[in-house]
Amino acid sequence: MVENMEKNRGLSFYKRKKKISPAHVREVFSWIFGILTAVFIALVLNVYLGTTTSVVGVSMEPSLYNGQQIFINSFVYLISSPKRGDVVVFLPNGNENAHYYVQRVIAVPGDSVAVRDGILYVNGAESPFVTEKLADAGIAANEFVLDNDEYFCMGDNPGNSEDSRSANIGPVKEADIIGKVWFRAPCEEAGMGFVK
């Protein structure tokens, strides 16, 4: 018995097994869940708020300038529809090969649109968004009513704008609208900031 006690006092290479406690498992899973949630949120924000494009042409001056980078909010129109005054990005007639058009929504579904004596009328009243006299009435020379999924869009510089007045563009279908312009990058002509 004395021999056994002496043997037990020497070095022991016995390793105790580490137990994985439920608290450790919960902590590991909470880290994994947190990381996956952060990655998902980053992807959603990038897809819906981080989409960028450049303005092509002078049709939106002085609000936006040719070559200016803009950020597009694609998410907002998943939960609501474009409103009068929104600056939107769309593909004319859904043409995937065309460049993005950037213009302001002047009239929404159900509105009547007409240009008479160079003045744009929406529902019989002068549009507050177009103060310049229009030399070209285009398809709006004859009054028409927008369908349930159509928007009448124009540039802020209507004398140099190919827009919904043009027969090859016409009223913009809601399905062709990519999103709302919500932020503009700085450029020499204008500062950066949120788009009104």
PDB file of C-alpha atoms in Angstrom:
ATOM      1  CA  MET A   1       0.000   0.000   0.000  1.00  0.00           C
ATOM      2  CA  VAL A   2       2.912   2.319   0.747  1.00  0.00           C
ATOM      3  CA  GLU A   3       4.312   1.494  -2.682  1.00  0.00           C
ATOM      4  CA  ASN A   4       1.040   2.469  -4.334  1.00  0.00           C
ATOM      5  CA  MET A   5       0.998   5.820  -2.508  1.00  0.00           C
ATOM      6  CA  GLU A   6       4.545   6.573  -3.636  1.00  0.00           C
ATOM      7  CA  LYS A   7       3.673   5.757  -7.208  1.00  0.00           C
ATOM      8  CA  ASN A   8       0.761   8.165  -7.108  1.00  0.00           C
ATOM      9  CA  ARG A   9       2.925  11.056  -5.842  1.00  0.00           C
ATOM     10  CA  GLY A  10       5.181  11.049  -8.913  1.00  0.00           C
ATOM     11  CA  LEU A  11       4.599  12.791 -12.200  1.00  0.00           C
ATOM     12  CA  SER A  12       1.313  12.111 -13.808  1.00  0.00           C
ATOM     13  CA  PHE A  13       0.668  12.505 -17.528  1.00  0.00           C
ATOM     14  CA  TYR A  14      -3.019  11.976 -17.167  1.00  0.00           C
ATOM     15  CA  LYS A  15      -4.941  14.726 -18.978  1.00  0.00           C
ATOM     16  CA  ARG A  16      -8.316  15.716 -17.804  1.00  0.00           C
ATOM     17  CA  LYS A  17     -10.846  15.861 -20.595  1.00  0.00           C
ATOM     18  CA  LYS A  18     -12.172  19.335 -21.183  1.00  0.00           C
ATOM     19  CA  LYS A  19     -15.894  19.449 -21.157  1.00  0.00           C
ATOM     20  CA  ILE A  20     -17.765  21.577 -23.683  1.00  0.00           C
ATOM     21  CA  SER A  21     -20.377  23.329 -21.693  1.00  0.00           C
ATOM     22  CA  PRO A  22     -23.707  24.500 -23.117  1.00  0.00           C
ATOM     23  CA  ALA A  23     -22.615  28.076 -22.353  1.00  0.00           C
ATOM     24  CA  HIS A  24     -19.614  27.715 -24.693  1.00  0.00           C
ATOM     25  CA  VAL A  25     -21.796  26.259 -27.448  1.00  0.00           C
ATOM     26  CA  ARG A  26     -24.283  29.134 -27.089  1.00  0.00           C
ATOM     27  CA  GLU A  27     -21.471  31.684 -27.254  1.00  0.00           C
ATOM     28  CA  VAL A  28     -20.021  30.144 -30.429  1.00  0.00           C
ATOM     29  CA  PHE A  29     -23.437  30.084 -32.086  1.00  0.00           C
ATOM     30  CA  SER A  30     -24.148  33.673 -31.034  1.00  0.00           C
ATOM     31  CA  TRP A  31     -20.874  34.757 -32.690  1.00  0.00           C
ATOM     32  CA  ILE A  32     -21.699  32.834 -35.862  1.00  0.00           C
ATOM     33  CA  PHE A  33     -25.222  34.318 -35.925  1.00  0.00           C
ATOM     34  CA  GLY A  34     -23.861  37.835 -35.371  1.00  0.00           C
ATOM     35  CA  ILE A  35     -21.325  37.500 -38.190  1.00  0.00           C
ATOM     36  CA  LEU A  36     -23.885  36.066 -40.628  1.00  0.00           C
ATOM     37  CA  THR A  37     -26.372  38.819 -39.739  1.00  0.00           C
ATOM     38  CA  ALA A  38     -23.735  41.522 -40.318  1.00  0.00           C
ATOM     39  CA  VAL A  39     -22.791  40.021 -43.709  1.00  0.00           C
ATOM     40  CA  PHE A  40     -26.473  39.805 -44.721  1.00  0.00           C
ATOM     41  CA  ILE A  41     -27.161  43.423 -43.729  1.00  0.00           C
ATOM     42  CA  ALA A  42     -24.032  44.596 -45.584  1.00  0.00           C
ATOM     43  CA  LEU A  43     -25.142  42.753 -48.739  1.00  0.00           C
ATOM     44  CA  VAL A  44     -28.682  44.157 -48.557  1.00  0.00           C
ATOM     45  CA  LEU A  45     -27.405  47.707 -48.018  1.00  0.00           C
ATOM     46  CA  ASN A  46     -24.945  47.338 -50.878  1.00  0.00           C
ATOM     47  CA  VAL A  47     -27.574  46.008 -53.283  1.00  0.00           C
ATOM     48  CA  TYR A  48     -30.386  48.390 -52.349  1.00  0.00           C
ATOM     49  CA  LEU A  49     -28.561  51.551 -51.234  1.00  0.00           C
ATOM     50  CA  GLY A  50     -25.071  51.206 -52.635  1.00  0.00           C
ATOM     51  CA  THR A  51     -25.889  50.999 -56.332  1.00  0.00           C
ATOM     52  CA  THR A  52     -24.215  53.830 -58.202  1.00  0.00           C
ATOM     53  CA  THR A  53     -24.261  55.223 -61.702  1.00  0.00           C
ATOM     54  CA  SER A  54     -23.191  58.378 -63.481  1.00  0.00           C
ATOM     55  CA  VAL A  55     -25.435  61.060 -64.898  1.00  0.00           C
ATOM     56  CA  VAL A  56     -25.290  61.102 -68.701  1.00  0.00           C
ATOM     57  CA  GLY A  57     -25.988  64.450 -70.353  1.00  0.00           C
ATOM     58  CA  VAL A  58     -27.185  67.834 -69.149  1.00  0.00           C
ATOM     59  CA  SER A  59     -30.912  67.121 -68.778  1.00  0.00           C
ATOM     60  CA  MET A  60     -30.848  67.360 -64.950  1.00  0.00           C
ATOM     61  CA  GLU A  61     -28.813  70.563 -64.616  1.00  0.00           C
ATOM     62  CA  PRO A  62     -28.586  72.433 -62.288  1.00  0.00           C
ATOM     63  CA  SER A  63     -29.598  69.637 -59.857  1.00  0.00           C
ATOM     64  CA  LEU A  64     -27.194  67.026 -61.278  1.00  0.00           C
ATOM     65  CA  TYR A  65     -24.357  67.388 -63.769  1.00  0.00           C
ATOM     66  CA  ASN A  66     -22.996  65.283 -66.615  1.00  0.00           C
ATOM     67  CA  GLY A  67     -20.627  62.627 -65.257  1.00  0.00           C
ATOM     68  CA  GLN A  68     -21.637  63.159 -61.627  1.00  0.00           C
ATOM     69  CA  GLN A  69     -21.821  59.948 -59.564  1.00  0.00           C
ATOM     70  CA  ILE A  70     -25.162  59.281 -57.888  1.00  0.00           C
ATOM     71  CA  PHE A  71     -26.332  56.661 -55.412  1.00  0.00           C
ATOM     72  CA  ILE A  72     -29.588  54.822 -56.086  1.00  0.00           C
ATOM     73  CA  ASN A  73     -32.019  53.575 -53.442  1.00  0.00           C
ATOM     74  CA  SER A  74     -33.687  50.513 -54.978  1.00  0.00           C
ATOM     75  CA  PHE A  75     -35.325  49.433 -51.732  1.00  0.00           C
ATOM     76  CA  VAL A  76     -37.689  52.382 -51.323  1.00  0.00           C
ATOM     77  CA  TYR A  77     -39.798  51.379 -54.338  1.00  0.00           C
ATOM     78  CA  LEU A  78     -40.221  47.830 -53.067  1.00  0.00           C
ATOM     79  CA  ILE A  79     -42.363  49.237 -50.248  1.00  0.00           C
ATOM     80  CA  SER A  80     -43.816  52.350 -51.925  1.00  0.00           C
ATOM     81  CA  SER A  81     -44.318  53.910 -55.343  1.00  0.00           C
ATOM     82  CA  PRO A  82     -42.543  56.910 -56.894  1.00  0.00           C
ATOM     83  CA  LYS A  83     -44.026  60.278 -55.992  1.00  0.00           C
ATOM     84  CA  ARG A  84     -44.167  63.583 -57.837  1.00  0.00           C
ATOM     85  CA  GLY A  85     -40.827  65.340 -57.456  1.00  0.00           C
ATOM     86  CA  ASP A  86     -38.749  62.168 -56.935  1.00  0.00           C
ATOM     87  CA  VAL A  87     -35.577  61.984 -59.015  1.00  0.00           C
ATOM     88  CA  VAL A  88     -35.546  58.465 -60.418  1.00  0.00           C
ATOM     89  CA  VAL A  89     -33.263  56.250 -62.471  1.00  0.00           C
ATOM     90  CA  PHE A  90     -34.877  54.142 -65.189  1.00  0.00           C
ATOM     91  CA  LEU A  91     -34.183  52.158 -68.324  1.00  0.00           C
ATOM     92  CA  PRO A  92     -36.221  53.596 -71.216  1.00  0.00           C
ATOM     93  CA  ASN A  93     -38.756  50.974 -72.306  1.00  0.00           C
ATOM     94  CA  GLY A  94     -36.859  48.433 -70.187  1.00  0.00           C
ATOM     95  CA  ASN A  95     -34.007  48.368 -72.710  1.00  0.00           C
ATOM     96  CA  GLU A  96     -31.118  46.651 -70.875  1.00  0.00           C
ATOM     97  CA  ASN A  97     -28.655  47.947 -73.512  1.00  0.00           C
ATOM     98  CA  ALA A  98     -29.501  51.622 -72.912  1.00  0.00           C
ATOM     99  CA  HIS A  99     -27.764  53.830 -70.373  1.00  0.00           C
ATOM    100  CA  TYR A 100     -29.653  54.741 -67.208  1.00  0.00           C
ATOM    101  CA  TYR A 101     -31.847  57.837 -67.552  1.00  0.00           C
ATOM    102  CA  VAL A 102     -32.000  60.167 -64.546  1.00  0.00           C
ATOM    103  CA  GLN A 103     -35.103  62.366 -64.431  1.00  0.00           C
ATOM    104  CA  ARG A 104     -37.728  63.839 -62.142  1.00  0.00           C
ATOM    105  CA  VAL A 105     -41.215  62.345 -61.771  1.00  0.00           C
ATOM    106  CA  ILE A 106     -43.649  65.045 -62.905  1.00  0.00           C
ATOM    107  CA  ALA A 107     -46.902  63.052 -62.952  1.00  0.00           C
ATOM    108  CA  VAL A 108     -48.012  59.738 -61.439  1.00  0.00           C
ATOM    109  CA  PRO A 109     -50.565  57.074 -62.467  1.00  0.00           C
ATOM    110  CA  GLY A 110     -54.029  58.518 -63.090  1.00  0.00           C
ATOM    111  CA  ASP A 111     -52.751  62.058 -63.722  1.00  0.00           C
ATOM    112  CA  SER A 112     -53.606  63.860 -66.959  1.00  0.00           C
ATOM    113  CA  VAL A 113     -50.696  65.507 -68.791  1.00  0.00           C
ATOM    114  CA  ALA A 114     -50.717  68.163 -71.513  1.00  0.00           C
ATOM    115  CA  VAL A 115     -48.454  70.896 -72.880  1.00  0.00           C
ATOM    116  CA  ARG A 116     -50.304  73.984 -74.085  1.00  0.00           C
ATOM    117  CA  ASP A 117     -48.568  77.185 -75.210  1.00  0.00           C
ATOM    118  CA  GLY A 118     -45.260  75.868 -73.844  1.00  0.00           C
ATOM    119  CA  ILE A 119     -46.629  75.237 -70.349  1.00  0.00           C
ATOM    120  CA  LEU A 120     -46.867  71.763 -68.824  1.00  0.00           C
ATOM    121  CA  TYR A 121     -50.204  71.048 -67.182  1.00  0.00           C
ATOM    122  CA  VAL A 122     -50.780  68.129 -64.793  1.00  0.00           C
ATOM    123  CA  ASN A 123     -54.443  67.560 -63.907  1.00  0.00           C
ATOM    124  CA  GLY A 124     -55.286  70.950 -65.433  1.00  0.00           C
ATOM    125  CA  ALA A 125     -52.831  72.928 -63.251  1.00  0.00           C
ATOM    126  CA  GLU A 126     -49.359  74.195 -64.137  1.00  0.00           C
ATOM    127  CA  SER A 127     -46.675  71.806 -62.947  1.00  0.00           C
ATOM    128  CA  PRO A 128     -44.542  73.291 -60.151  1.00  0.00           C
ATOM    129  CA  PHE A 129     -41.583  71.201 -61.323  1.00  0.00           C
ATOM    130  CA  VAL A 130     -41.360  72.682 -64.844  1.00  0.00           C
ATOM    131  CA  THR A 131     -41.090  76.455 -64.797  1.00  0.00           C
ATOM    132  CA  GLU A 132     -39.319  76.826 -68.147  1.00  0.00           C
ATOM    133  CA  LYS A 133     -41.380  77.405 -71.284  1.00  0.00           C
ATOM    134  CA  LEU A 134     -41.307  74.236 -73.395  1.00  0.00           C
ATOM    135  CA  ALA A 135     -40.463  74.619 -77.079  1.00  0.00           C
ATOM    136  CA  ASP A 136     -41.268  70.957 -77.791  1.00  0.00           C
ATOM    137  CA  ALA A 137     -44.519  69.470 -76.500  1.00  0.00           C
ATOM    138  CA  GLY A 138     -43.857  66.051 -78.040  1.00  0.00           C
ATOM    139  CA  ILE A 139     -46.536  63.475 -77.290  1.00  0.00           C
ATOM    140  CA  ALA A 140     -47.954  65.787 -74.597  1.00  0.00           C
ATOM    141  CA  ALA A 141     -49.280  68.158 -77.299  1.00  0.00           C
ATOM    142  CA  ASN A 142     -52.516  66.190 -76.913  1.00  0.00           C
ATOM    143  CA  GLU A 143     -53.719  65.613 -73.357  1.00  0.00           C
ATOM    144  CA  PHE A 144     -53.521  62.024 -72.137  1.00  0.00           C
ATOM    145  CA  VAL A 145     -53.993  60.144 -68.859  1.00  0.00           C
ATOM    146  CA  LEU A 146     -51.277  57.940 -67.385  1.00  0.00           C
ATOM    147  CA  ASP A 147     -52.096  54.252 -66.876  1.00  0.00           C
ATOM    148  CA  ASN A 148     -51.876  52.535 -63.484  1.00  0.00           C
ATOM    149  CA  ASP A 149     -48.178  51.723 -63.858  1.00  0.00           C
ATOM    150  CA  GLU A 150     -46.978  54.804 -65.792  1.00  0.00           C
ATOM    151  CA  TYR A 151     -45.024  57.892 -64.747  1.00  0.00           C
ATOM    152  CA  PHE A 152     -44.323  61.058 -66.706  1.00  0.00           C
ATOM    153  CA  CYS A 153     -40.655  62.006 -66.173  1.00  0.00           C
ATOM    154  CA  MET A 154     -38.675  65.033 -67.311  1.00  0.00           C
ATOM    155  CA  GLY A 155     -35.264  66.529 -66.740  1.00  0.00           C
ATOM    156  CA  ASP A 156     -34.819  69.719 -64.712  1.00  0.00           C
ATOM    157  CA  ASN A 157     -33.358  71.229 -67.891  1.00  0.00           C
ATOM    158  CA  PRO A 158     -36.294  70.430 -70.220  1.00  0.00           C
ATOM    159  CA  GLY A 159     -34.869  72.357 -73.188  1.00  0.00           C
ATOM    160  CA  ASN A 160     -32.051  69.783 -73.316  1.00  0.00           C
ATOM    161  CA  SER A 161     -33.882  66.681 -72.153  1.00  0.00           C
ATOM    162  CA  GLU A 162     -34.982  63.531 -73.921  1.00  0.00           C
ATOM    163  CA  ASP A 163     -37.830  62.503 -71.652  1.00  0.00           C
ATOM    164  CA  SER A 164     -41.443  61.304 -71.485  1.00  0.00           C
ATOM    165  CA  ARG A 165     -42.420  63.873 -74.129  1.00  0.00           C
ATOM    166  CA  SER A 166     -40.343  61.938 -76.680  1.00  0.00           C
ATOM    167  CA  ALA A 167     -42.211  59.213 -78.546  1.00  0.00           C
ATOM    168  CA  ASN A 168     -39.268  56.816 -78.194  1.00  0.00           C
ATOM    169  CA  ILE A 169     -39.289  57.216 -74.371  1.00  0.00           C
ATOM    170  CA  GLY A 170     -42.912  58.005 -73.513  1.00  0.00           C
ATOM    171  CA  PRO A 171     -44.413  57.405 -70.082  1.00  0.00           C
ATOM    172  CA  VAL A 172     -42.070  55.323 -67.901  1.00  0.00           C
ATOM    173  CA  LYS A 173     -43.382  51.979 -66.674  1.00  0.00           C
ATOM    174  CA  GLU A 174     -42.961  51.357 -62.941  1.00  0.00           C
ATOM    175  CA  ALA A 175     -41.203  48.056 -63.714  1.00  0.00           C
ATOM    176  CA  ASP A 176     -38.517  49.993 -65.640  1.00  0.00           C
ATOM    177  CA  ILE A 177     -37.669  52.263 -62.694  1.00  0.00           C
ATOM    178  CA  ILE A 178     -34.445  51.112 -61.018  1.00  0.00           C
ATOM    179  CA  GLY A 179     -34.767  53.312 -57.944  1.00  0.00           C
ATOM    180  CA  LYS A 180     -34.681  56.761 -56.426  1.00  0.00           C
ATOM    181  CA  VAL A 181     -31.596  58.974 -56.458  1.00  0.00           C
ATOM    182  CA  TRP A 182     -30.825  59.680 -52.819  1.00  0.00           C
ATOM    183  CA  PHE A 183     -27.251  60.979 -52.765  1.00  0.00           C
ATOM    184  CA  ARG A 184     -24.860  62.660 -55.189  1.00  0.00           C
ATOM    185  CA  ALA A 185     -21.082  62.576 -55.109  1.00  0.00           C
ATOM    186  CA  PRO A 186     -19.200  65.879 -55.233  1.00  0.00           C
ATOM    187  CA  CYS A 187     -18.371  67.482 -58.553  1.00  0.00           C
ATOM    188  CA  GLU A 188     -16.881  70.805 -59.603  1.00  0.00           C
ATOM    189  CA  GLU A 189     -20.202  72.404 -60.550  1.00  0.00           C
ATOM    190  CA  ALA A 190     -22.164  71.283 -57.494  1.00  0.00           C
ATOM    191  CA  GLY A 191     -21.416  70.016 -54.037  1.00  0.00           C
ATOM    192  CA  MET A 192     -22.261  66.615 -52.715  1.00  0.00           C
ATOM    193  CA  GLY A 193     -25.332  65.814 -50.667  1.00  0.00           C
ATOM    194  CA  PHE A 194     -28.786  64.418 -50.610  1.00  0.00           C
ATOM    195  CA  VAL A 195     -30.929  64.959 -53.681  1.00  0.00           C
ATOM    196  CA  LYS A 196     -34.177  66.898 -53.291  1.00  0.00           C
TER     197      LYS A 196
END
